[in-house]
Short mmCIF file of C-alpha atoms and ligand atoms in Angstrom, two decimals:
data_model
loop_
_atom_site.label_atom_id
_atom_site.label_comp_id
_atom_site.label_asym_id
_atom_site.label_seq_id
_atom_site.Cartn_x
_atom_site.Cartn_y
_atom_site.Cartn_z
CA UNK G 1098 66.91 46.29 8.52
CA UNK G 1099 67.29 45.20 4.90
CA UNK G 1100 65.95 47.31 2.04
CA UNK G 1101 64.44 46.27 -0.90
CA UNK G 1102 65.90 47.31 -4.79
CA UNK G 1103 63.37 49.91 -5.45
CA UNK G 1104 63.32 49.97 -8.83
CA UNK G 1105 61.38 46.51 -8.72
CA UNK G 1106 58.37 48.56 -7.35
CA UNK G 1107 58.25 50.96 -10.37
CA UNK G 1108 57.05 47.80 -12.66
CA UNK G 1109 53.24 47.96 -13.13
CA UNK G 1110 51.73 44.73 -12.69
CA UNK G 1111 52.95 41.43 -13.34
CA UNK G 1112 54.91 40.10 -16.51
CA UNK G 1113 53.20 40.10 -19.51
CA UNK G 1114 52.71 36.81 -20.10
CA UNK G 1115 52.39 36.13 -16.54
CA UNK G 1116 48.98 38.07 -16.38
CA UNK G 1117 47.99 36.10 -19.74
CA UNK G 1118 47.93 33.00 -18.54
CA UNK G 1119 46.58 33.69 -15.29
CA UNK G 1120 43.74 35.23 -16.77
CA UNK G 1121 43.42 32.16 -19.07
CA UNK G 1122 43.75 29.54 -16.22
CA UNK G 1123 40.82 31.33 -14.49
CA UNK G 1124 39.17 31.41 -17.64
CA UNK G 1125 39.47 27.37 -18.32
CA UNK G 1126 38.47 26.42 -14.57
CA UNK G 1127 35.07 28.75 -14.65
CA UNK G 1128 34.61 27.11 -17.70
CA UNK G 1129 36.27 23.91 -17.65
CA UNK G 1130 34.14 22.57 -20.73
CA UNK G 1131 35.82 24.81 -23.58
CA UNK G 1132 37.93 24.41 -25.62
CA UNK G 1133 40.83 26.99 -26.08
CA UNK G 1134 43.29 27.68 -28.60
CA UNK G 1135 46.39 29.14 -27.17
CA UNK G 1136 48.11 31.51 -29.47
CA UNK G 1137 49.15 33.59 -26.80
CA UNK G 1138 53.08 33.20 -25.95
CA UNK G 1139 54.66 32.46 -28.69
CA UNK G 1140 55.70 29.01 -26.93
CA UNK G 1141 56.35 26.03 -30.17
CA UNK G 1142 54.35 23.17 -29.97
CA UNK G 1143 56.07 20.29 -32.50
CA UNK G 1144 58.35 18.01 -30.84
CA UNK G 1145 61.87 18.51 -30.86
CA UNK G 1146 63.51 16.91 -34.44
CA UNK G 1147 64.84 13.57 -34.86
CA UNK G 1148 68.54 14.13 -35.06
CA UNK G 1149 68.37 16.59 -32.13
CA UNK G 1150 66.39 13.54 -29.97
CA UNK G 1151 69.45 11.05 -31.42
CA UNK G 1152 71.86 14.21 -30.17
CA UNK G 1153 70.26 14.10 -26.57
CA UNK G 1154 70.25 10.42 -26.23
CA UNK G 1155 73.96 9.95 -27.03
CA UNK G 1156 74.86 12.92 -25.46
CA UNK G 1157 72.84 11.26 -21.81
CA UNK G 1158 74.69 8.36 -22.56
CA UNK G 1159 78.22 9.88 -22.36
CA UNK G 1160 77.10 11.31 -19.37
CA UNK G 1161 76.78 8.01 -17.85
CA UNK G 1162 80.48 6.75 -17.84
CA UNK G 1163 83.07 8.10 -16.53
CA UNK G 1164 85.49 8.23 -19.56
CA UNK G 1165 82.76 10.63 -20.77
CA UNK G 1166 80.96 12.22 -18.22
CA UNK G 1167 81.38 16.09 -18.40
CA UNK G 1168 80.87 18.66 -14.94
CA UNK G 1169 80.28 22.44 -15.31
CA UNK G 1170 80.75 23.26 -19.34
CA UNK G 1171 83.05 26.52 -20.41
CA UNK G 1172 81.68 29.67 -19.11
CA UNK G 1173 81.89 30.76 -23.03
CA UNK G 1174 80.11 27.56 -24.19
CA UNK G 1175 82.00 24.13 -25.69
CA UNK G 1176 83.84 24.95 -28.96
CA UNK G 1177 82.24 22.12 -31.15
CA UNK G 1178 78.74 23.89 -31.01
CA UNK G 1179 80.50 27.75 -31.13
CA UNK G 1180 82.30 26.73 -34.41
CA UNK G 1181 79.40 25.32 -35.55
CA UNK G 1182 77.19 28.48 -34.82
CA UNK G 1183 80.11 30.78 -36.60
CA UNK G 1184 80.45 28.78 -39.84
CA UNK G 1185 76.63 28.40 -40.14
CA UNK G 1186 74.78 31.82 -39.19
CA UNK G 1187 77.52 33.90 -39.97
CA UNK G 1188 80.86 32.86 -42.10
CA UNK G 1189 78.33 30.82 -44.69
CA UNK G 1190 76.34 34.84 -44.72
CA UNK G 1191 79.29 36.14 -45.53
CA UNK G 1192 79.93 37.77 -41.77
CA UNK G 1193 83.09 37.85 -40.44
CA UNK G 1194 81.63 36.61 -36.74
CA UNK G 1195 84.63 33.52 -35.04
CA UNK G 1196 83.82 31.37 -32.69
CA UNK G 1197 85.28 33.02 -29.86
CA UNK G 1198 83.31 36.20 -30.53
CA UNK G 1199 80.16 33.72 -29.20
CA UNK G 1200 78.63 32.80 -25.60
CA UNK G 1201 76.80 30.06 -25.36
CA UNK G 1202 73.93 30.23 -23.07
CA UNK G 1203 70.40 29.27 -21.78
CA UNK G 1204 68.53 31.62 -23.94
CA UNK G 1205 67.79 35.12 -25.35
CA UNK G 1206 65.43 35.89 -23.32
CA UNK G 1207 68.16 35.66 -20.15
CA UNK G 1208 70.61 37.70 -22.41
CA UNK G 1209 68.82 39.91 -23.59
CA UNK G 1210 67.96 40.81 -19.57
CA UNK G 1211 71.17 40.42 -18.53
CA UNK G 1212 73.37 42.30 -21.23
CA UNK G 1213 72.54 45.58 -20.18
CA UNK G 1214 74.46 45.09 -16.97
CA UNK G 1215 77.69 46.01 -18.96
CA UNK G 1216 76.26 49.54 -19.30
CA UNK G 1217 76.72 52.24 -17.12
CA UNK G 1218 73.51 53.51 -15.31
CA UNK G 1219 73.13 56.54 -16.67
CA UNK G 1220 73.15 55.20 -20.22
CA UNK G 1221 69.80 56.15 -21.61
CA UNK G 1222 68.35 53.47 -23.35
CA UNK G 1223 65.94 53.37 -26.81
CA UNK G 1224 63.27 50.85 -27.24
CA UNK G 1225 60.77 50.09 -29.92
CA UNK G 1226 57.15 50.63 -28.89
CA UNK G 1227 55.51 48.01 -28.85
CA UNK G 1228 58.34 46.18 -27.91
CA UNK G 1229 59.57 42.59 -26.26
CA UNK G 1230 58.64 43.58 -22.77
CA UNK G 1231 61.74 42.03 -20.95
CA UNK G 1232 64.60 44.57 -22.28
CA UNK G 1233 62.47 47.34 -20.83
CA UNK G 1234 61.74 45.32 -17.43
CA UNK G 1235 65.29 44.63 -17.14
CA UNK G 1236 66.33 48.35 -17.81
CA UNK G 1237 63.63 49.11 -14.82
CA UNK G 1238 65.27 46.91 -12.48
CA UNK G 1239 68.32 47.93 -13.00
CA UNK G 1240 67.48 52.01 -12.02
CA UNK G 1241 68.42 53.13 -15.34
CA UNK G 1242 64.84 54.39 -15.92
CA UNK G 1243 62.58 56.83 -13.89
CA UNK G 1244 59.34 56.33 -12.65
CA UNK G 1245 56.34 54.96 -14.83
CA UNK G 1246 53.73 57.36 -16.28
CA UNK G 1247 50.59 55.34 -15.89
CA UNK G 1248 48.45 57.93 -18.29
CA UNK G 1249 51.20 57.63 -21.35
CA UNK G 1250 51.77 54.00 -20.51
CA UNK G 1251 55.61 54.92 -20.36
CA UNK G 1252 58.76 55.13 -18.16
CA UNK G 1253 60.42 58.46 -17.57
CA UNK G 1254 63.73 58.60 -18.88
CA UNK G 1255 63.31 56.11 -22.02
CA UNK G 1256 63.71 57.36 -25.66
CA UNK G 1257 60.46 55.27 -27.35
CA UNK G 1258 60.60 54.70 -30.91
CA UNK G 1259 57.11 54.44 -32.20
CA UNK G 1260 56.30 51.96 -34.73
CA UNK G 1261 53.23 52.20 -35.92
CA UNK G 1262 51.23 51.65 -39.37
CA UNK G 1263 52.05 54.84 -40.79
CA UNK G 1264 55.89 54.08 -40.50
CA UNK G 1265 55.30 50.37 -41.59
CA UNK G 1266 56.49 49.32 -38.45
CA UNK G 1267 59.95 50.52 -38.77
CA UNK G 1268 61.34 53.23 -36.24
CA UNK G 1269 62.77 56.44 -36.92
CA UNK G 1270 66.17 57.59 -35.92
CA UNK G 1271 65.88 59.13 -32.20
CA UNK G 1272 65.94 62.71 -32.03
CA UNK G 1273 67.59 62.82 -28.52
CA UNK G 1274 70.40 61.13 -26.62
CA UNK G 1275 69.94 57.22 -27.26
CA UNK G 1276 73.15 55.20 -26.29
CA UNK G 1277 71.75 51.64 -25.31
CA UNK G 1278 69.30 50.92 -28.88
CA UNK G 1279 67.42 47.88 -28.35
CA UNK G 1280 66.34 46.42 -31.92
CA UNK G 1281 64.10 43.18 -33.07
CA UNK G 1282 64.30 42.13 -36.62
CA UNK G 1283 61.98 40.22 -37.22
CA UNK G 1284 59.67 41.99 -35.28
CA UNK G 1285 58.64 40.44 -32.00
CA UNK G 1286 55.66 41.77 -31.85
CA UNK G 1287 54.72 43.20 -35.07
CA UNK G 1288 56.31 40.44 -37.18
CA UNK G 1289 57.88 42.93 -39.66
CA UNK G 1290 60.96 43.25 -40.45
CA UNK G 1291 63.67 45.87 -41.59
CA UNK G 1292 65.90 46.14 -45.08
CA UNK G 1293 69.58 45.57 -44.95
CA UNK G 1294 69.36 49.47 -46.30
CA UNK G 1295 67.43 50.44 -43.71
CA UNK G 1296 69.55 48.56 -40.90
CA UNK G 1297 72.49 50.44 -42.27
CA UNK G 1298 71.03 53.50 -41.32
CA UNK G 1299 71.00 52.26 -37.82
CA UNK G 1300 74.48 50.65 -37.93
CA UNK G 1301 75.85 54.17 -39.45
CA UNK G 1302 74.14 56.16 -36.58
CA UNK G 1303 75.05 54.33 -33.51
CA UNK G 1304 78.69 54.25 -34.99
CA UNK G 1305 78.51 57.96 -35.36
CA UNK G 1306 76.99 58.76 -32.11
CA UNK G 1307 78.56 56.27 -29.46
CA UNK G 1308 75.44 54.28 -28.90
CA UNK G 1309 75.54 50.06 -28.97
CA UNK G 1310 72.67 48.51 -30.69
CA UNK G 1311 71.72 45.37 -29.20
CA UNK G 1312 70.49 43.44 -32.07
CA UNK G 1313 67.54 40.41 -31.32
CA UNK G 1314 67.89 38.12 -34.28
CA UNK G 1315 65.51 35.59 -32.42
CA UNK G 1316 63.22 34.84 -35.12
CA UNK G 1317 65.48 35.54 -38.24
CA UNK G 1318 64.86 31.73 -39.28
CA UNK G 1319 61.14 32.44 -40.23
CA UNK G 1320 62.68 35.23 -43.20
CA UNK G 1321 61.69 33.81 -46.36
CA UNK G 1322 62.16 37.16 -48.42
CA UNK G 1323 65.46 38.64 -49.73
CA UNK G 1324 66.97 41.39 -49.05
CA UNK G 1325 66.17 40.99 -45.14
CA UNK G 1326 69.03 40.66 -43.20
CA UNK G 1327 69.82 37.52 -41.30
CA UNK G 1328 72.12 39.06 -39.26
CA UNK G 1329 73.44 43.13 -37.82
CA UNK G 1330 77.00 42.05 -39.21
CA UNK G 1331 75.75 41.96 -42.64
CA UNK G 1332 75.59 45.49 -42.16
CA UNK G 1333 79.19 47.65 -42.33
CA UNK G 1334 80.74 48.66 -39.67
CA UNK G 1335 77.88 46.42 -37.18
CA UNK G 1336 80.83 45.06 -35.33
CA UNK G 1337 82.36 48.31 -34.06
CA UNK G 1338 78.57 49.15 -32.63
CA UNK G 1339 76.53 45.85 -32.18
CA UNK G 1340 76.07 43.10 -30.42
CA UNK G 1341 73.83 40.27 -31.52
CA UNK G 1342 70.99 37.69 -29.62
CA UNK G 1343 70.09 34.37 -31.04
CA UNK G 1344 67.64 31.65 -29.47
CA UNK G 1345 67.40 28.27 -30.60
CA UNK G 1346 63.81 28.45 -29.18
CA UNK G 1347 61.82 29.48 -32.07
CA UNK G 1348 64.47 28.52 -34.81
CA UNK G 1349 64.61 24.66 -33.50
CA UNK G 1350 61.69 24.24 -30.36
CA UNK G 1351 64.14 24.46 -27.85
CA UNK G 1352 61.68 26.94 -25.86
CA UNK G 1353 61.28 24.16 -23.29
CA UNK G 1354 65.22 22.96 -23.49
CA UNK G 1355 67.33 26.58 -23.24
CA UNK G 1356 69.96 27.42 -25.53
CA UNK G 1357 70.66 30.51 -27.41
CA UNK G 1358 73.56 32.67 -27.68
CA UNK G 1359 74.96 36.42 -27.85
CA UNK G 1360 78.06 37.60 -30.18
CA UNK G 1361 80.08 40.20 -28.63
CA UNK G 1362 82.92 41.51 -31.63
CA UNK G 1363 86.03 42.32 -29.92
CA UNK G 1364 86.52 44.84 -32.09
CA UNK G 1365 83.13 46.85 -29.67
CA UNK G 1366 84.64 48.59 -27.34
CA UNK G 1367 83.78 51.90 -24.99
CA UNK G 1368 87.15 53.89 -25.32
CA UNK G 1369 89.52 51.54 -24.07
CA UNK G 1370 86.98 49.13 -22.68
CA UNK G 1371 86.14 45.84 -24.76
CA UNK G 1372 82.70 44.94 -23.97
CA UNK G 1373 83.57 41.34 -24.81
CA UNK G 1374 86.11 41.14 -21.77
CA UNK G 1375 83.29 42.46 -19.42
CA UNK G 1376 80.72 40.19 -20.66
CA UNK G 1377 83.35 36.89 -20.48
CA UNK G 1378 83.88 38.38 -16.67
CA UNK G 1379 80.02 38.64 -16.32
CA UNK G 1380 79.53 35.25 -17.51
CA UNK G 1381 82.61 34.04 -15.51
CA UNK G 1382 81.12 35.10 -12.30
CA UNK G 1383 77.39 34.80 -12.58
CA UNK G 1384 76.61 31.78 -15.18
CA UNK G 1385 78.55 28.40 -15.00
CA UNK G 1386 77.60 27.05 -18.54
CA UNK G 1387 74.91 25.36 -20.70
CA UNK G 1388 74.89 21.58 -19.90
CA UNK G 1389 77.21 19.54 -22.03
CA UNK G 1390 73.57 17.99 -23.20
CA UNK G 1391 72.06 20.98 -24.26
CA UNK G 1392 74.89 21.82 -26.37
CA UNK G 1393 75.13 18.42 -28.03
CA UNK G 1394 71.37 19.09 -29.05
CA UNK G 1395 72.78 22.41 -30.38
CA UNK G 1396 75.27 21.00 -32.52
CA UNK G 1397 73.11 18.25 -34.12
CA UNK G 1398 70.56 21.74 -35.62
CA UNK G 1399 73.68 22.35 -38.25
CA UNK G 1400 73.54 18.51 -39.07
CA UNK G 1401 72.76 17.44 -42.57
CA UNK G 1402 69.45 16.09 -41.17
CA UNK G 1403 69.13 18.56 -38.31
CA UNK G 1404 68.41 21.42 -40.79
CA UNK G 1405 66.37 19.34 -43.22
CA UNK G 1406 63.80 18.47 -40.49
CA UNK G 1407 64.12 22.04 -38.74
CA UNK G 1408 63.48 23.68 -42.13
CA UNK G 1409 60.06 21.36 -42.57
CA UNK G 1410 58.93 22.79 -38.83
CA UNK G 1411 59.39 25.97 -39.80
CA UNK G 1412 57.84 25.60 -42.89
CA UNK G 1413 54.70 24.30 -40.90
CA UNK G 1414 54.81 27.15 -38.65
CA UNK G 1415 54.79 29.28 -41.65
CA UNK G 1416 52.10 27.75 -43.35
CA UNK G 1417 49.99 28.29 -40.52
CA UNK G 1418 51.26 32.46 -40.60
CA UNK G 1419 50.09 32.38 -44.12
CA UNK G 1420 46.98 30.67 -43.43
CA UNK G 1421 46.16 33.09 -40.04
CA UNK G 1422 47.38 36.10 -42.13
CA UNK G 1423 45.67 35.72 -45.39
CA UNK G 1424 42.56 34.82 -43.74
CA UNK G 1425 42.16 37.40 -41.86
CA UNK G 1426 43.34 39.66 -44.59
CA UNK G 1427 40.83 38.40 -46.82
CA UNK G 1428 37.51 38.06 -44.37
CA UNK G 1429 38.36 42.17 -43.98
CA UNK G 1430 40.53 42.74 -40.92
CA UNK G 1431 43.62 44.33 -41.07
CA UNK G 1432 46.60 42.15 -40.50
CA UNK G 1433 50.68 42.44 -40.81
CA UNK G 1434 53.49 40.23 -40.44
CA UNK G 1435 53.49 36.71 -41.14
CA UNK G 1436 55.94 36.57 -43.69
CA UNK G 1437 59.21 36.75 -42.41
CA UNK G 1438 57.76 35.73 -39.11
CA UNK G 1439 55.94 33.64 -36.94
CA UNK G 1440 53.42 36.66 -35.26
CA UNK G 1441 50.75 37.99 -36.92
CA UNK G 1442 49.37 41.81 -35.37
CA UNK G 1443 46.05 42.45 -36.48
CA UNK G 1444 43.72 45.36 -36.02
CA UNK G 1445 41.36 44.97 -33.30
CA UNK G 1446 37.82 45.43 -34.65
CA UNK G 1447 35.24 48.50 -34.01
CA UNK G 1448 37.80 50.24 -32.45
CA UNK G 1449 37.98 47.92 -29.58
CA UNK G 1450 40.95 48.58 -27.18
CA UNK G 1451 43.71 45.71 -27.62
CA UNK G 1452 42.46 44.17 -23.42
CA UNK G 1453 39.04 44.59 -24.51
CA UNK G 1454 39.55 42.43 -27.49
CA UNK G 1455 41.39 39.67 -25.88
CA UNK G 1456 38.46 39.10 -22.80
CA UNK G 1457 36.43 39.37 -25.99
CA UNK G 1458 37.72 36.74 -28.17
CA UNK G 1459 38.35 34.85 -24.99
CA UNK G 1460 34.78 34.63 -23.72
CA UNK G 1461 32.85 33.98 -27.14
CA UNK G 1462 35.81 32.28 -29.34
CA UNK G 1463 37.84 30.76 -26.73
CA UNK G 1464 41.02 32.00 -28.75
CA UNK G 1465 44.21 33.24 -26.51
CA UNK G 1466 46.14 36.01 -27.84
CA UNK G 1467 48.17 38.41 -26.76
CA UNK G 1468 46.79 42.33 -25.88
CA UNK G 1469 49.04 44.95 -28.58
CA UNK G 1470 49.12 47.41 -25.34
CA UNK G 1471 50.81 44.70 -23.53
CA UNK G 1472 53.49 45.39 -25.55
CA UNK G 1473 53.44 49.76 -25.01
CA UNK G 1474 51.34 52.45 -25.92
CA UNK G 1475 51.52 52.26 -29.40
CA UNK G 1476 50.53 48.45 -29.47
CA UNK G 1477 46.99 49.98 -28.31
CA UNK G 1478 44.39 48.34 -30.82
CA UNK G 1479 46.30 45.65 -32.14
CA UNK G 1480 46.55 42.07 -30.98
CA UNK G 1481 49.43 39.50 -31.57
CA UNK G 1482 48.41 35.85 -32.81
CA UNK G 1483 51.33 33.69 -33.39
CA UNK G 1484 51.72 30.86 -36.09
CA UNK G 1485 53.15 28.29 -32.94
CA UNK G 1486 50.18 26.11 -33.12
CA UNK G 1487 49.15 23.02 -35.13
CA UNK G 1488 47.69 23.93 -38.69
CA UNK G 1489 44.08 22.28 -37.39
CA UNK G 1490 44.04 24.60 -34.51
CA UNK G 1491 45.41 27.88 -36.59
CA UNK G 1492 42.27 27.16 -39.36
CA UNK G 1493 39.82 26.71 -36.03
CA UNK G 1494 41.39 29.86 -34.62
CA UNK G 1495 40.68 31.88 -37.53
CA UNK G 1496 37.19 30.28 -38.31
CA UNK G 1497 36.33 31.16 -34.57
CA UNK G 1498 37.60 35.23 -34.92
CA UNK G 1499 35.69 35.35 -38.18
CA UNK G 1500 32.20 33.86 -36.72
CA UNK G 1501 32.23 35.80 -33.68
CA UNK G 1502 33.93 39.31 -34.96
C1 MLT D 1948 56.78 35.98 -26.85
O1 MLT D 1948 55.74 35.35 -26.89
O2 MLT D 1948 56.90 37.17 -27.10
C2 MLT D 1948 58.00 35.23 -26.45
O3 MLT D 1948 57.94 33.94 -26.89
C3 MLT D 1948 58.13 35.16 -25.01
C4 MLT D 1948 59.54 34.87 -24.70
O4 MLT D 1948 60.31 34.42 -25.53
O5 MLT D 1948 59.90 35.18 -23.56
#
């Protein structure tokens, strides 16, 4: 008789945003007369831009004739969009990241799953607490954590890296063995970021101590302060110790198209081992490419016109951060992030726990968003509101929490 992986059964409950919605769906059909604003997942919700549209359209066209129809796409992604990707996020920054240091794929959230397969098991891994749920899932089903601790809301076996209001946010150095560090800069979910100074500090440790930083840039095109870094490889030494995750979901609303990308330096290797070969066998074996339509969508986001009318959505989206932020700021919560991101983490009120204060602002405000514990332990009283939705519906959202909390 078969057996089942094991590890799967040490994952309490379903995926985070899983449970969300299926709390809000039975929410909307008992009370199919409300209205609810959805700043939940942080899923975009303006249309994709014009020249990306024109990108698709010509690209489904090509497809069409034989002379240009295109089968399975390279396992590493098509060179037109890598090169673009290299001069744009990283040669113009002044990192020295080439196109064939970058893998094309259908998102970060799938990489940032499936990269920790190039790790031995007994690597122990670090994670921010709160953190992005899936690189702690993935971990789980893997085996290369123990069981979970249902009273501290943690996995045996895990370093956790606190980050919490007295630390701004940012974690400390871990005091024990770390060798897989899992890092979000901009914060997903606290929506606060790290100094290049302070990055260093990472970059210099793991390079010291053996460990690989996986580094998830997803939401670095929402920074609108300097001195944040764009990119790990802006740091020294990053490409010895890092490798990096990029989505084109939040920067250009690809959430519901899948594309993003990981950069693996050659120069990261474990003793003889060059993590880049084993991820190019990975993706060899297990992914067969992009589609050649996808990619063409890619390219056009480093257009002229593409970044002109990507820059204006995320200028919206940030607009409605400031307006969430400030407003809550001002009416007396506590709020952070915002600024170099799209998620906003407030305070819950009176001390409410972060579940409480979701069925809460469910049920009277009919606002969705997403539970701090959800996130870990240390997410406990804080809630997650992200900047996704129209400006009309942000303004409502806020008006709502205010009346009712
Ligand atoms: C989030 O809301 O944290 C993310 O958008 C979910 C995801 O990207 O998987």
């Amino acid at each position: 008789m078969f057996t089942v992986n094991e590890n799967f059964l040490k994952l309490p409950g379903s995926y985070l945003f899983a449970t969300i919605a299926k709390k809000v769906s039975a929410f909307q059909e008992a009370n199919p007369d409300r209205e609810i604003i959805r700043l939940g997942i942080g899923d975009v919700t303006q249309p994709l831009a014009p020249a990306v549209i024109e990108a698709m359209h010509k690209a489904v066209d090509e497809m069409s004739a034989a002379s240009t129809f295109r089968g399975y796409a390279p396992e590493r992604g098509y060179e037109f969009l890598r090169e673009v990707v290299a001069k744009n996020d990283y040669q113009a920054n002044g990192c020295d990241i080439t196109a064939d240091e970058i893998f094309i794929s259908d998102g970060a959230k799938c990489d940032s799953a499936n990269i920790q397969e190039l790790f031995g098991l007994d690597s122990v891994i670090a994670v921010c607490d709160p953190v992005y749920p899936v690189y702690l899932d993935s971990n789980v089903m893997a085996g290369r954590t123990g069981l979970y601790n249902a009273e501290t809301g943690r996995f045996d076996h895990v370093v956790y890296l606190p980050c919490t209001e007295e630390n701004r946010f940012l974690p400390e150095l871990p005091k024990e063995r770390a060798d897989i560090i899992y890092l979000c800069f901009p914060n997903n979910p606290t929506g606060e970021v790290i100094t290049k100074k302070d990055l260093q500090v990472w970059v210099d440790y793991a390079n010291k101590n053996g460990s690989v930083i996986i580094f998830d840039a997803a939401y670095e095109a929402y920074i609108t302060e300097d001195g944040i870094p764009h990119s790990i490889y802006e740091c020294e030494g990053a490409k010895t110790c890092a490798i990096e995750l990029r989505s084109f979901s939040k920067k250009a609303g690809f959430t519901g198209v899948r594309l993003g990308f990981s950069v693996v330096p050659k120069e990261l290797k474990c003793g003889d081992v060059s993590l880049h070969a084993l991820w190019l066998r990975r993706q060899g074996s297990k992914y067969n490419g992009t589609p050649y339509i996808v990619q063409k969508a890619g390219e056009a986001v480093y257009s002229a016109e593409g970044k002109k009318q990507i820059d204006e959505q995320i200028s919206r989206y940030m607009k409605n951060a400031a307006t969430i932020r400030n407003g809550l700021i001002d009416a007396g919560f506590t709020a952070y992030g915002g600024v170099n991101s799209p998620y906003i983490w407030m305070k819950t009120p009176d001390q409410m726990t972060s579940w409480e204060f979701f069925d809460y602002l469910l049920d009277k405000a009919g606002v969705v968003g997403t539970p701090g514990a959800g996130f870990g332990p240390s997410g406990e009283h804080f809630f997650r509101l992200t900047a996704f939705g129209s400006y009309e519906n942000s303004l409502k959202a806020l008006d709502r929490i205010k009346k009712f909390c």
